[in-house]
């Protein structure tokens, strides 16, 4: 199998961006069972569809876009147990949050504080402030929702790639942020380290969630104020339109456009981390199926 | 509680104030500034006619409003600006303040920080585009110099009450009429122009491989929701009240929650529409401030709107958690069916001739008599000449411009489609949209007046001319 002879990205032997995998416990177990992820000491190895072997050395878990999907304490305990078992550090993804959701999030943050190497991706300025004030041991990362990169799959190239001003960088430094998440790379080298998401870029998100309406009477559908039973779990919808060359992917409350994996931009020195969103890539379309070779 | 209203033209100052506006906000895009913007925009309303193009005009507007003790704020609230633009924007901010702007409505952290660093003495209002949902975020922005937070759409009255109760030293402003959004505006990062909002596209969903229970009903309801959020834009009811998203039933709850300001946006829409919305909000707010019980206010508001088809659909309510107030004695809204939604959607599409539009002075001149189809548009008419130039250039690229009854479409080859073509709607007569072409790809643009019957006639005439028999 050609992949076995490929260099393994994200290892000490091949300096480059660190790879992380974004998934919940269920997705990790399913991928392990399918052979798409192979547990190794300190992470998981996999082979991308491109043939490149990759070692995931960090686990991203939690909800990035929907406040209804903030993990419960029990769910988060399971994530931490998995991370301990695989000996990987964890990063908690957090969504934009209302007052009530922020209170729920604080419970998870408390459970995370004190865990070695733990990080928090803040997609809400309030979360960033809360982490800074009350959980200084957690490394804050600026999330994609706070980095307003224009992106549109109907446009050949992205309209604006989200460079950051010196004022913003100064402020982020004061808040302890030294890593920023991105869907696409700025034209020029970023003065702050980037964590690039693969294989999808998010293009739009919001509270009027299509999938949340499943199983509800018409008058109760799409109500952001209602508790949600998360009928989106494990489900994705592809949206086709002639204006888009590839279908968009609807996951949770968010539209994604495929951006693929690999390519020269990934080798940029300002890209410190690559985050493979396995739970967005529901059918693991960018991973080579079946057992993978040990690196 | 004060009402903040969008201002699009100088002629609107006194009518809006007389109708009850306590504050005004507007956009200013100076002509000299446009070339330097590149792919950026100065604010979130791109439609021609939604912004002033002249700082002197702004100064005049501010002076007239100030004579009636009404402050004017200016929007600089695009999602984000290229860092290289920030110094120029700070300079513009200083100029706007010198022209009398009392506040600036801002989103981009970089711009906020730069304005504060420059020491410009002006209130900063955080745009809804910044998606401030909670008190920690409000405190974050207060720390960097924000005085007022405009909350994003779709927070419930209960969530807003909890946020206000946290006691962060900022004022809060909420949308109560006119502007919907299929996503969250601050988190919708696609490009509305020239392709149109992504939420309004005619998607073909693919679910499965296993069937999903209730999928078809859910998808149809969702499409109705998106359609309702879009189609009412620019239309008013027979009572002269905007048909779009609305939250006036919740005004009492919002006041009790501690909200200090309510917004009547819609600079992209007609004066008539904003006046109608403003009068509704003013009337209902007066009831609230007069001490009428919340349930009574809500019921009277519904009666005043007199569009039960729309209200009962519930899909146009900003504050669906507050619906019980509108139905005294009921703890839940009544049952709604897909047929109800379809009927509501049909209500949004009045006959073209029935669409209220600004009068001749606001439309840029009195409507000319209809020209015979096939007559070349008058090159002496600035709009006609621009449309003509655009259409000829499009035709040269194999793209047709077609008039389809109530809308202008670009039709271009697409092998993936059964009929070999794809269509993009670029303007509809039932909303005060501008006409524009695929300027991003073709280097063409038509930035004309809002789409009034006069422009519609020009377009129809133009298309007739393009489709004339040729030798």
XYZ file of C-alpha atoms in Angstrom:
766
model
C 0.000 0.000 0.000
C 1.557 3.235 -1.146
C 0.522 5.100 1.945
C 2.778 3.046 4.195
C 5.875 4.398 2.548
C 4.716 7.995 2.766
C 6.320 10.270 5.352
C 4.179 10.799 8.389
C 3.259 14.433 8.834
C 3.138 15.961 12.265
C 5.877 13.896 13.832
C 9.235 14.875 15.190
C 10.834 13.128 12.237
C 8.989 15.360 9.798
C 8.761 18.819 11.317
C 5.669 20.641 10.220
C 2.250 21.482 11.478
C 0.845 19.418 14.293
C -2.239 17.452 13.232
C -5.326 17.314 15.411
C -8.537 15.391 14.895
C -11.895 16.971 15.640
C -14.459 14.427 16.776
C -16.562 13.210 19.615
C -16.142 9.905 21.371
C -18.704 8.235 19.119
C -17.010 9.339 15.904
C -13.597 8.291 17.157
C -14.896 4.851 18.089
C -16.603 4.455 14.715
C -13.489 5.524 12.844
C -11.366 3.172 14.896
C -13.782 0.336 14.218
C -13.734 1.108 10.497
C -9.967 1.227 10.464
C -9.857 4.844 9.348
C -8.131 5.751 12.591
C -5.553 3.439 14.101
C -4.634 3.999 17.728
C -0.928 4.440 18.243
C 1.077 5.594 21.210
C 0.127 9.243 21.696
C -2.623 9.545 19.155
C -4.030 8.015 16.006
C -2.496 7.357 12.646
C -4.461 7.618 9.467
C -4.010 7.860 5.749
C -5.544 10.664 3.818
C -7.224 9.954 0.529
C -4.251 11.692 -1.063
C -2.039 8.909 0.258
C -0.304 10.992 2.908
C 0.099 9.357 6.301
C -0.769 11.513 9.231
C -0.461 11.246 12.979
C -3.160 12.985 14.963
C -1.615 14.080 18.231
C -4.427 16.162 19.708
C -8.166 15.675 20.110
C -10.606 18.508 19.433
C -13.997 17.833 21.016
C -17.089 19.805 21.874
C -19.366 21.979 19.760
C -18.003 24.758 17.623
C -21.186 26.321 16.277
C -24.251 25.255 18.229
C -24.838 26.107 21.870
C -27.338 23.262 22.171
C -24.497 20.803 21.622
C -22.263 21.901 24.466
C -21.287 18.592 26.064
C -22.774 17.619 29.362
C -20.447 16.905 32.219
C -20.854 13.172 31.598
C -20.095 13.529 27.907
C -17.043 15.605 28.654
C -15.845 13.095 31.216
C -16.005 10.459 28.478
C -13.937 12.676 26.186
C -11.301 13.166 28.855
C -11.215 9.415 29.526
C -10.671 8.717 25.842
C -7.927 11.323 25.665
C -6.210 9.818 28.683
C -6.444 6.361 27.180
C -4.894 7.506 23.918
C -2.484 9.831 25.716
C -3.421 12.914 23.727
C -4.078 16.429 24.987
C -7.543 17.848 24.418
C -8.961 21.032 23.004
C -12.497 22.028 23.906
C -14.360 23.596 21.012
C -16.964 26.099 22.150
C -19.751 27.831 20.207
C -21.216 31.324 20.350
C -23.160 31.314 23.614
C -26.144 32.978 25.197
C -26.106 33.886 28.872
C -27.610 30.530 29.824
C -25.281 28.551 27.541
C -22.278 30.366 28.961
C -23.274 29.135 32.404
C -23.436 25.563 31.092
C -20.119 26.033 29.372
C -18.514 27.194 32.617
C -19.253 23.760 34.103
C -17.313 22.045 31.318
C -14.497 24.558 31.603
C -14.239 23.773 35.297
C -13.958 20.082 34.460
C -11.231 20.889 31.962
C -9.151 23.203 34.124
C -6.192 21.409 35.574
C -5.991 18.928 32.687
C -2.488 19.068 31.319
C -2.173 20.617 27.868
C -5.852 21.538 27.733
C -6.999 24.276 25.388
C -10.226 26.107 24.669
C -11.311 27.343 21.262
C -13.363 30.459 21.931
C -15.951 31.357 19.320
C -17.441 34.042 21.503
C -15.665 37.031 23.004
C -17.496 36.303 26.237
C -15.955 32.846 26.396
C -12.529 34.288 25.820
C -13.053 36.750 28.655
C -14.417 34.055 30.958
C -11.467 31.759 30.326
C -9.047 34.592 30.921
C -10.717 35.613 34.182
C -11.613 32.308 35.748
C -9.611 29.572 34.057
C -6.157 31.032 33.453
C -4.610 27.585 33.245
C -6.422 26.877 29.970
C -4.796 27.985 26.741
C -7.273 30.118 24.792
C -7.458 29.870 21.005
C -9.369 32.337 18.856
C -12.058 30.420 16.963
C -13.248 30.662 13.379
C -16.453 32.468 14.321
C -14.452 35.374 15.689
C -12.233 35.614 12.641
C -14.535 37.041 10.051
C -13.075 35.639 6.872
C -15.330 36.170 3.870
C -15.720 32.925 1.989
C -18.149 31.902 -0.653
C -18.095 28.692 -2.656
C -19.728 30.541 -5.536
C -16.703 32.778 -5.917
C -13.584 31.383 -7.540
C -11.321 32.732 -4.861
C -12.208 33.889 -1.424
C -13.087 37.532 -1.116
C -11.092 38.327 2.004
C -8.748 36.032 3.795
C -8.907 37.663 7.197
C -5.560 39.233 7.908
C -5.388 40.735 11.406
C -4.365 44.256 12.315
C -1.578 45.110 14.780
C -4.214 46.478 17.169
C -6.071 43.175 17.149
C -2.889 41.204 17.609
C -1.931 43.359 20.588
C -5.298 42.779 22.178
C -5.143 39.036 21.585
C -1.708 38.923 23.160
C -3.110 40.661 26.237
C -5.788 37.981 26.442
C -3.214 35.247 26.152
C -4.089 34.178 22.607
C -1.185 32.980 20.483
C -3.030 30.652 18.102
C -5.888 31.570 15.781
C -8.163 29.217 13.882
C -8.663 29.686 10.171
C -10.615 28.290 7.253
C -8.377 29.828 4.644
C -4.986 31.416 4.724
C -4.211 35.098 4.340
C -2.208 36.095 1.284
C 0.751 37.160 3.381
C 2.360 35.256 6.225
C 0.360 35.646 9.394
C 2.171 37.268 12.320
C 0.269 34.938 14.644
C 0.266 31.144 14.427
C -2.708 29.605 12.628
C -4.666 26.395 13.073
C -6.166 25.551 9.697
C -9.337 23.471 9.470
C -9.719 20.643 6.980
C -11.422 19.418 4.877
C -14.328 21.892 5.109
C -14.579 25.636 5.551
C -17.618 26.981 7.328
C -19.446 29.584 5.288
C -22.577 30.400 7.279
C -24.049 29.562 10.631
C -27.037 30.706 12.586
C -29.816 30.027 15.010
C -32.587 29.164 12.541
C -31.470 25.575 12.286
C -32.959 23.381 9.571
C -32.196 20.099 11.306
C -33.527 21.241 14.656
C -37.007 21.261 13.138
C -37.080 17.505 12.574
C -39.675 15.817 14.727
C -41.389 19.029 15.786
C -44.796 20.378 14.795
C -44.627 23.141 12.198
C -45.280 25.939 14.683
C -42.451 24.722 16.887
C -39.834 24.272 14.183
C -36.674 26.394 13.967
C -37.131 28.048 17.338
C -33.728 28.946 18.756
C -35.176 29.554 22.207
C -36.347 25.952 22.607
C -34.230 23.153 24.046
C -33.013 20.917 21.245
C -32.898 17.147 21.159
C -30.141 17.368 18.563
C -31.664 15.402 15.692
C -28.588 16.574 13.780
C -26.327 14.085 15.520
C -24.694 11.784 13.022
C -26.615 13.365 10.174
C -25.482 15.503 7.289
C -27.294 17.009 4.341
C -25.680 17.788 1.025
C -27.038 20.833 -0.715
C -26.730 21.000 -4.476
C -26.999 24.065 -6.673
C -25.570 24.830 -10.098
C -23.876 27.944 -8.725
C -21.663 25.723 -6.550
C -19.288 23.298 -8.195
C -19.419 20.936 -5.240
C -22.364 20.422 -2.921
C -22.355 22.257 0.358
C -22.513 20.234 3.516
C -25.011 21.066 6.216
C -23.922 19.849 9.630
C -25.617 20.948 12.805
C -26.600 24.591 12.241
C -23.829 25.373 9.809
C -23.132 25.299 6.072
C -19.705 24.062 5.035
C -17.883 24.074 1.717
C -15.336 21.422 0.924
C -11.823 22.771 0.707
C -10.039 19.438 0.553
C -6.813 18.503 2.225
C -3.190 18.776 1.234
C -1.554 21.167 -1.149
C 1.384 23.505 -0.845
C -0.282 26.087 1.445
C -0.215 23.601 4.291
C 3.539 23.813 4.381
C 3.536 27.497 5.297
C 5.495 28.317 8.426
C 2.622 30.295 9.921
C 0.432 27.181 9.937
C 1.198 25.623 13.284
C -1.649 23.154 13.326
C -3.991 21.334 10.969
C -7.346 20.319 12.389
C -9.090 17.498 10.573
C -12.787 17.820 11.412
C -13.696 14.170 11.311
C -17.112 14.813 12.803
C -17.930 17.219 9.995
C -16.585 14.838 7.378
C -19.268 12.366 8.365
C -18.489 9.751 5.761
C -14.728 10.203 6.173
C -14.551 11.040 2.505
C -11.068 12.477 2.753
C -9.605 9.496 4.583
C -8.531 6.312 2.915
C -10.851 3.571 4.064
C -9.722 0.368 5.669
C -6.736 -0.502 7.782
C -3.765 1.781 7.538
C -0.097 0.993 7.852
C 1.759 1.578 11.040
C 4.043 4.588 10.575
C -37.235 53.224 25.461
C -36.149 55.047 22.310
C -36.615 54.269 18.648
C -33.613 54.280 16.332
C -34.497 54.492 12.656
C -32.538 54.001 9.459
C -32.145 57.086 7.289
C -31.456 56.726 3.585
C -32.044 60.157 2.056
C -31.932 63.749 3.216
C -35.628 64.175 2.406
C -36.514 61.650 5.088
C -35.155 63.521 8.119
C -38.258 65.454 9.131
C -40.828 62.788 8.145
C -39.026 60.131 10.184
C -38.672 62.393 13.211
C -42.297 63.448 12.998
C -43.291 59.780 12.813
C -41.524 59.068 16.079
C -37.819 58.454 15.527
C -35.772 59.402 18.587
C -32.475 58.688 16.874
C -31.397 58.173 13.283
C -28.635 56.104 11.761
C -27.291 56.114 8.246
C -24.437 55.009 6.047
C -22.000 57.271 4.287
C -19.871 56.071 1.411
C -18.015 59.097 0.060
C -17.382 58.868 -3.681
C -13.692 59.577 -3.128
C -13.504 56.570 -0.869
C -14.918 53.904 -3.117
C -11.870 53.259 -5.291
C -9.654 52.711 -2.280
C -11.919 50.064 -0.796
C -10.963 47.290 -3.160
C -13.118 44.306 -2.292
C -14.216 45.771 1.017
C -17.463 47.536 1.795
C -17.881 50.314 4.300
C -21.033 48.952 5.876
C -23.575 46.147 5.633
C -25.999 47.844 3.273
C -24.671 47.877 -0.237
C -27.811 48.815 -2.101
C -27.622 52.015 -4.098
C -29.648 54.619 -2.301
C -28.963 53.113 1.122
C -25.975 55.370 1.786
C -25.123 59.022 1.481
C -22.342 59.695 -0.962
C -21.490 63.141 0.286
C -20.118 64.267 3.644
C -21.627 67.718 3.152
C -25.027 66.094 2.787
C -24.428 64.219 6.037
C -23.516 67.476 7.776
C -26.761 69.033 6.562
C -28.783 66.065 7.732
C -27.129 66.081 11.138
C -27.814 69.798 11.535
C -31.499 69.417 10.691
C -31.864 66.446 13.016
C -30.000 68.244 15.793
C -32.468 71.114 15.508
C -35.039 68.594 16.697
C -32.727 67.073 19.319
C -32.293 63.879 17.347
C -28.765 62.452 17.161
C -27.446 60.698 14.056
C -25.167 57.657 14.085
C -23.186 56.390 11.103
C -22.494 52.757 10.271
C -18.999 51.416 9.712
C -20.020 47.873 10.447
C -18.701 45.493 7.827
C -17.656 42.117 9.271
C -13.984 42.997 9.002
C -11.739 45.329 7.084
C -8.368 44.694 5.560
C -5.739 45.933 8.044
C -4.345 48.295 5.431
C -7.682 50.100 5.374
C -7.859 50.785 9.091
C -5.858 54.051 9.128
C -8.047 55.430 6.338
C -11.182 54.343 8.173
C -10.002 56.043 11.341
C -9.504 59.204 9.334
C -12.997 58.804 7.914
C -14.363 58.255 11.414
C -12.821 61.552 12.482
C -14.368 63.262 9.476
C -17.783 61.795 10.221
C -17.589 63.002 13.800
C -16.506 66.438 12.613
C -19.574 66.418 10.363
C -21.700 65.877 13.443
C -22.139 62.112 13.767
C -22.966 61.449 17.418
C -22.058 57.775 17.300
C -20.481 55.206 15.030
C -21.912 51.716 14.610
C -18.980 49.330 14.408
C -18.173 45.622 14.244
C -14.523 45.064 13.508
C -12.376 44.804 16.602
C -9.454 46.345 14.760
C -11.456 49.438 13.889
C -12.852 49.788 17.409
C -9.381 49.617 18.899
C -7.941 52.008 16.327
C -10.686 54.596 16.855
C -10.159 54.485 20.589
C -6.400 54.643 20.209
C -6.812 57.716 17.989
C -8.751 59.387 20.787
C -11.770 60.261 18.664
C -14.460 61.444 21.040
C -17.515 59.590 19.846
C -19.859 56.972 21.206
C -19.357 53.549 19.691
C -22.347 51.286 19.195
C -21.504 47.647 18.647
C -23.283 46.379 15.554
C -25.416 43.270 15.691
C -22.910 41.846 13.206
C -20.458 41.512 16.107
C -22.780 38.838 17.623
C -22.647 39.864 21.264
C -24.861 37.238 22.919
C -23.927 37.370 26.598
C -22.833 39.620 29.431
C -19.216 38.462 29.372
C -19.016 39.507 25.726
C -20.763 42.780 26.526
C -18.186 43.390 29.262
C -15.402 42.540 26.818
C -16.659 45.232 24.462
C -17.360 47.707 27.254
C -13.739 47.315 28.316
C -12.555 48.470 24.898
C -14.841 51.460 24.679
C -18.294 50.376 23.501
C -21.237 52.349 24.928
C -24.144 50.506 23.351
C -24.600 46.926 22.176
C -26.997 46.199 19.341
C -28.013 42.618 19.982
C -28.107 40.054 17.184
C -31.468 38.823 15.967
C -33.130 35.728 17.396
C -32.235 36.092 21.045
C -35.406 35.467 23.009
C -36.854 38.044 25.388
C -35.904 35.733 28.247
C -32.300 35.521 27.066
C -32.190 39.289 26.620
C -33.573 39.810 30.111
C -30.844 37.634 31.614
C -28.221 39.501 29.653
C -29.504 42.910 30.710
C -29.785 41.792 34.333
C -26.060 41.123 34.489
C -25.523 44.852 34.851
C -22.758 45.489 32.329
C -22.447 49.268 31.895
C -23.693 49.420 28.306
C -27.053 50.177 26.740
C -28.846 47.559 24.664
C -30.654 47.952 21.362
C -32.696 45.305 19.543
C -34.308 44.838 16.145
C -38.084 45.014 16.258
C -39.071 45.188 12.620
C -38.010 44.855 8.984
C -34.729 42.979 8.665
C -34.544 39.206 8.746
C -31.597 36.931 8.208
C -31.597 33.252 7.293
C -28.442 32.690 9.296
C -26.815 34.940 11.885
C -25.621 38.000 10.036
C -22.316 38.082 11.858
C -21.694 34.424 11.073
C -22.863 34.507 7.474
C -19.639 34.994 5.610
C -20.757 34.464 2.041
C -20.976 37.278 -0.439
C -24.509 38.552 -0.999
C -23.596 40.477 -4.082
C -23.649 39.567 -6.892
C -24.947 36.052 -6.277
C -27.647 36.752 -3.742
C -28.002 35.466 -0.192
C -27.021 31.829 0.117
C -30.004 31.121 2.349
C -32.348 32.094 -0.477
C -30.883 29.763 -3.086
C -33.022 27.046 -4.528
C -31.032 24.169 -3.066
C -31.618 20.545 -3.899
C -31.070 18.688 -0.642
C -29.620 15.207 -0.532
C -30.249 13.269 2.621
C -29.771 9.678 3.370
C -28.971 7.068 2.351
C -31.604 6.077 4.897
C -34.898 7.977 4.818
C -35.227 10.616 7.501
C -38.609 10.708 9.186
C -40.405 13.975 8.590
C -37.738 15.261 6.243
C -40.044 16.470 3.475
C -42.279 18.473 5.783
C -39.280 19.913 7.565
C -37.579 20.956 4.343
C -40.719 22.587 2.988
C -41.272 24.457 6.247
C -37.667 25.624 6.193
C -37.979 26.888 2.638
C -41.123 28.771 3.643
C -39.229 30.264 6.572
C -36.426 31.442 4.303
C -38.916 32.742 1.765
C -40.859 34.643 4.378
C -37.675 36.215 5.691
C -36.794 37.398 2.211
C -39.900 38.154 0.214
C -41.553 40.659 2.540
C -38.591 42.958 2.157
C -39.810 46.080 0.427
C -43.514 45.335 0.681
C -46.117 46.722 3.011
C -49.585 45.570 3.956
C -52.740 47.353 2.839
C -52.434 49.213 6.147
C -49.019 50.512 5.110
C -47.178 48.353 7.645
C -44.108 46.367 6.581
C -44.739 42.675 5.947
C -41.311 41.547 7.105
C -39.996 40.256 10.411
C -41.554 41.930 13.406
C -41.297 41.927 17.184
C -43.676 44.644 18.325
C -45.736 42.176 20.381
C -42.683 41.824 22.608
C -42.070 45.529 23.214
C -43.455 45.363 26.724
C -41.263 42.386 27.543
C -38.214 44.072 26.062
C -38.835 47.219 28.058
C -39.247 45.200 31.218
C -36.020 43.366 30.400
C -34.101 46.618 30.388
C -33.662 47.212 26.665
C -33.214 50.930 26.110
C -33.431 51.203 22.340
C -35.343 49.497 19.554
C -34.293 49.549 15.946
C -36.322 50.200 12.817
C -33.782 49.328 10.139
C -34.219 49.017 6.404
C -32.158 51.687 4.672
C -32.291 49.465 1.612
C -36.064 49.705 1.536
C -38.383 52.533 0.613
C -39.169 55.541 2.759
C -42.781 54.444 2.817
C -41.839 51.106 4.288
C -39.690 52.568 7.037
C -42.308 55.168 7.849
C -44.923 52.440 8.115
C -42.722 50.391 10.417
C -41.804 53.390 12.496
C -45.419 54.437 12.985
C -46.313 50.927 14.103
C -43.453 50.771 16.598
C -44.172 54.290 17.876
C -47.832 53.511 18.391
C -47.227 50.244 20.214
C -44.434 51.718 22.291
C -46.702 54.551 23.349
C -49.188 51.953 24.602
C -46.415 50.217 26.530
C -45.142 53.438 28.046
C -48.685 54.440 28.877
C -48.834 51.434 31.161
C -51.104 49.153 29.160
C -50.729 45.474 30.141
C -48.360 43.510 27.928
C -51.047 41.057 26.764
C -53.378 43.869 25.804
C -50.610 45.659 23.950
C -49.731 42.527 22.018
C -53.291 41.833 21.030
C -53.841 45.423 19.935
C -50.602 45.353 17.967
C -51.828 42.307 16.072
C -55.087 44.044 15.379
C -53.276 47.135 14.188
C -51.146 45.136 11.789
C -54.233 43.294 10.598
C -52.243 40.600 8.841
C -53.279 37.520 10.828
C -52.045 35.257 8.065
C -48.511 36.499 8.678
C -48.727 36.810 12.448
C -50.258 33.361 12.854
C -47.526 31.754 10.810
C -45.184 32.772 13.683
C -42.266 32.460 11.300
C -41.873 36.217 11.022
C -41.657 36.798 14.772
C -38.301 37.909 16.137
C -39.348 36.780 19.597
C -41.239 33.539 19.232
C -40.901 32.887 22.955
C -43.102 35.895 23.536
C -45.957 34.642 21.376
C -48.197 33.692 24.263
C -48.632 37.373 24.952
C -50.234 37.789 21.566
C -52.768 35.097 22.326
C -54.338 35.888 25.675
C -55.398 32.777 27.482
C -53.204 30.505 25.389
C -49.955 29.069 26.601
C -48.921 27.934 23.133
C -49.322 29.415 19.683
C -52.054 27.816 17.641
C -51.241 24.925 15.375
C -49.655 25.967 12.090
C -49.621 23.861 8.947
C -47.594 23.928 5.782
C -50.672 25.252 4.038
C -50.695 28.198 6.442
C -47.083 28.907 5.581
C -47.787 28.631 1.884
C -50.669 31.055 2.243
C -48.438 33.449 4.152
C -45.831 33.186 1.425
C -48.455 33.974 -1.216
C -49.496 36.988 0.802
C -45.966 38.296 0.377
C -46.237 38.469 -3.365
C -48.768 41.143 -4.216
C -49.378 42.049 -7.799
C -46.608 44.155 -9.205
C -48.788 47.192 -9.730
C -49.861 47.040 -6.098
C -46.348 47.309 -4.724
C -46.008 50.630 -2.915
C -42.907 52.470 -4.027
C -41.395 55.820 -3.197
C -42.821 58.786 -5.003
C -41.116 60.280 -8.015
C -38.791 62.518 -6.049
C -37.299 59.580 -4.164
C -37.140 57.372 -7.210
C -34.933 59.904 -8.939
C -37.532 61.518 -11.140
C -41.066 61.099 -12.301
C -41.784 57.863 -14.128
C -41.611 58.286 -17.896
C -44.407 57.007 -20.083
C -43.893 53.373 -21.097
C -41.830 53.008 -24.217
C -42.676 50.552 -26.943
C -40.921 47.218 -26.510
C -37.970 46.953 -28.790
C -37.166 50.625 -28.626
C -33.568 51.280 -27.801
C -33.330 52.761 -24.314
C -32.754 56.455 -24.255
C -29.006 56.969 -23.957
C -29.757 60.366 -22.491
C -31.330 58.711 -19.458
C -28.465 57.878 -17.112
C -30.059 54.670 -15.865
C -31.034 53.592 -19.344
C -27.536 54.221 -20.633
C -25.919 52.251 -17.821
C -28.291 49.342 -18.225
C -27.707 49.357 -21.938
C -23.939 49.242 -21.506
C -24.174 46.416 -19.019
C -26.515 44.339 -21.117
C -24.449 44.708 -24.257
C -21.284 43.673 -22.423
C -23.072 40.669 -20.917
C -24.362 39.626 -24.297
C -20.788 39.747 -25.547
C -19.902 37.159 -22.930
C -22.708 34.801 -23.815
C -24.869 35.826 -20.875
C -28.443 36.851 -21.443
C -30.291 39.388 -19.400
C -33.976 38.486 -19.316
C -37.015 40.078 -17.845
C -39.175 37.351 -16.284
C -42.346 39.128 -15.294
C -41.342 40.362 -11.875
C -37.629 39.844 -11.936
C -34.504 40.423 -13.911
C -32.455 37.309 -14.525
C -29.040 36.574 -15.859
C -29.122 33.406 -17.910
C -25.830 31.733 -18.632
C -24.714 28.402 -20.104
C -24.466 25.509 -17.675
C -23.916 22.016 -19.016
C -24.934 20.509 -15.701
C -28.540 21.595 -16.173
C -31.142 19.723 -18.236
C -31.876 22.768 -20.349
C -28.239 23.801 -20.523
C -28.678 27.054 -18.662
C -28.592 28.423 -15.143
C -30.338 31.502 -13.928
C -29.442 34.042 -11.305
C -32.045 36.524 -10.209
C -30.396 39.892 -9.945
C -33.363 42.081 -9.170
C -36.989 41.704 -8.230
C -39.608 44.327 -8.547
C -41.276 43.437 -5.275
C -38.361 44.662 -3.237
C -36.370 47.821 -3.475
C -33.331 45.996 -4.707
C -30.755 47.482 -6.932
C -29.859 46.087 -10.308
C -26.463 44.566 -10.543
C -24.557 42.144 -12.665
C -21.942 39.533 -11.918
C -19.504 42.318 -11.348
C -17.034 40.154 -9.469
C -16.404 37.928 -12.434
C -17.104 40.229 -15.331
C -15.885 43.567 -14.166
C -19.305 45.013 -14.828
C -21.707 46.677 -12.575
C -24.842 48.658 -12.679
C -25.266 50.701 -9.566
C -28.499 52.423 -10.236
C -31.492 53.655 -8.391
C -33.579 51.254 -6.370
C -35.826 49.097 -8.496
C -38.910 51.202 -8.992
C -41.563 50.832 -11.698
C -39.634 53.380 -13.714
C -36.488 51.256 -13.642
C -38.568 48.153 -14.230
C -39.939 49.751 -17.368
C -36.449 50.700 -18.482
C -35.302 47.122 -17.983
C -38.298 45.641 -19.753
C -37.712 48.028 -22.602
C -34.029 47.187 -22.670
C -34.647 43.461 -22.754
C -37.184 43.932 -25.507
C -34.605 45.813 -27.464
C -31.944 43.142 -26.885
C -34.343 40.463 -28.078
C -35.423 42.349 -31.181
C -35.143 40.514 -34.474
C -31.705 41.115 -35.885
C -30.663 41.173 -39.491
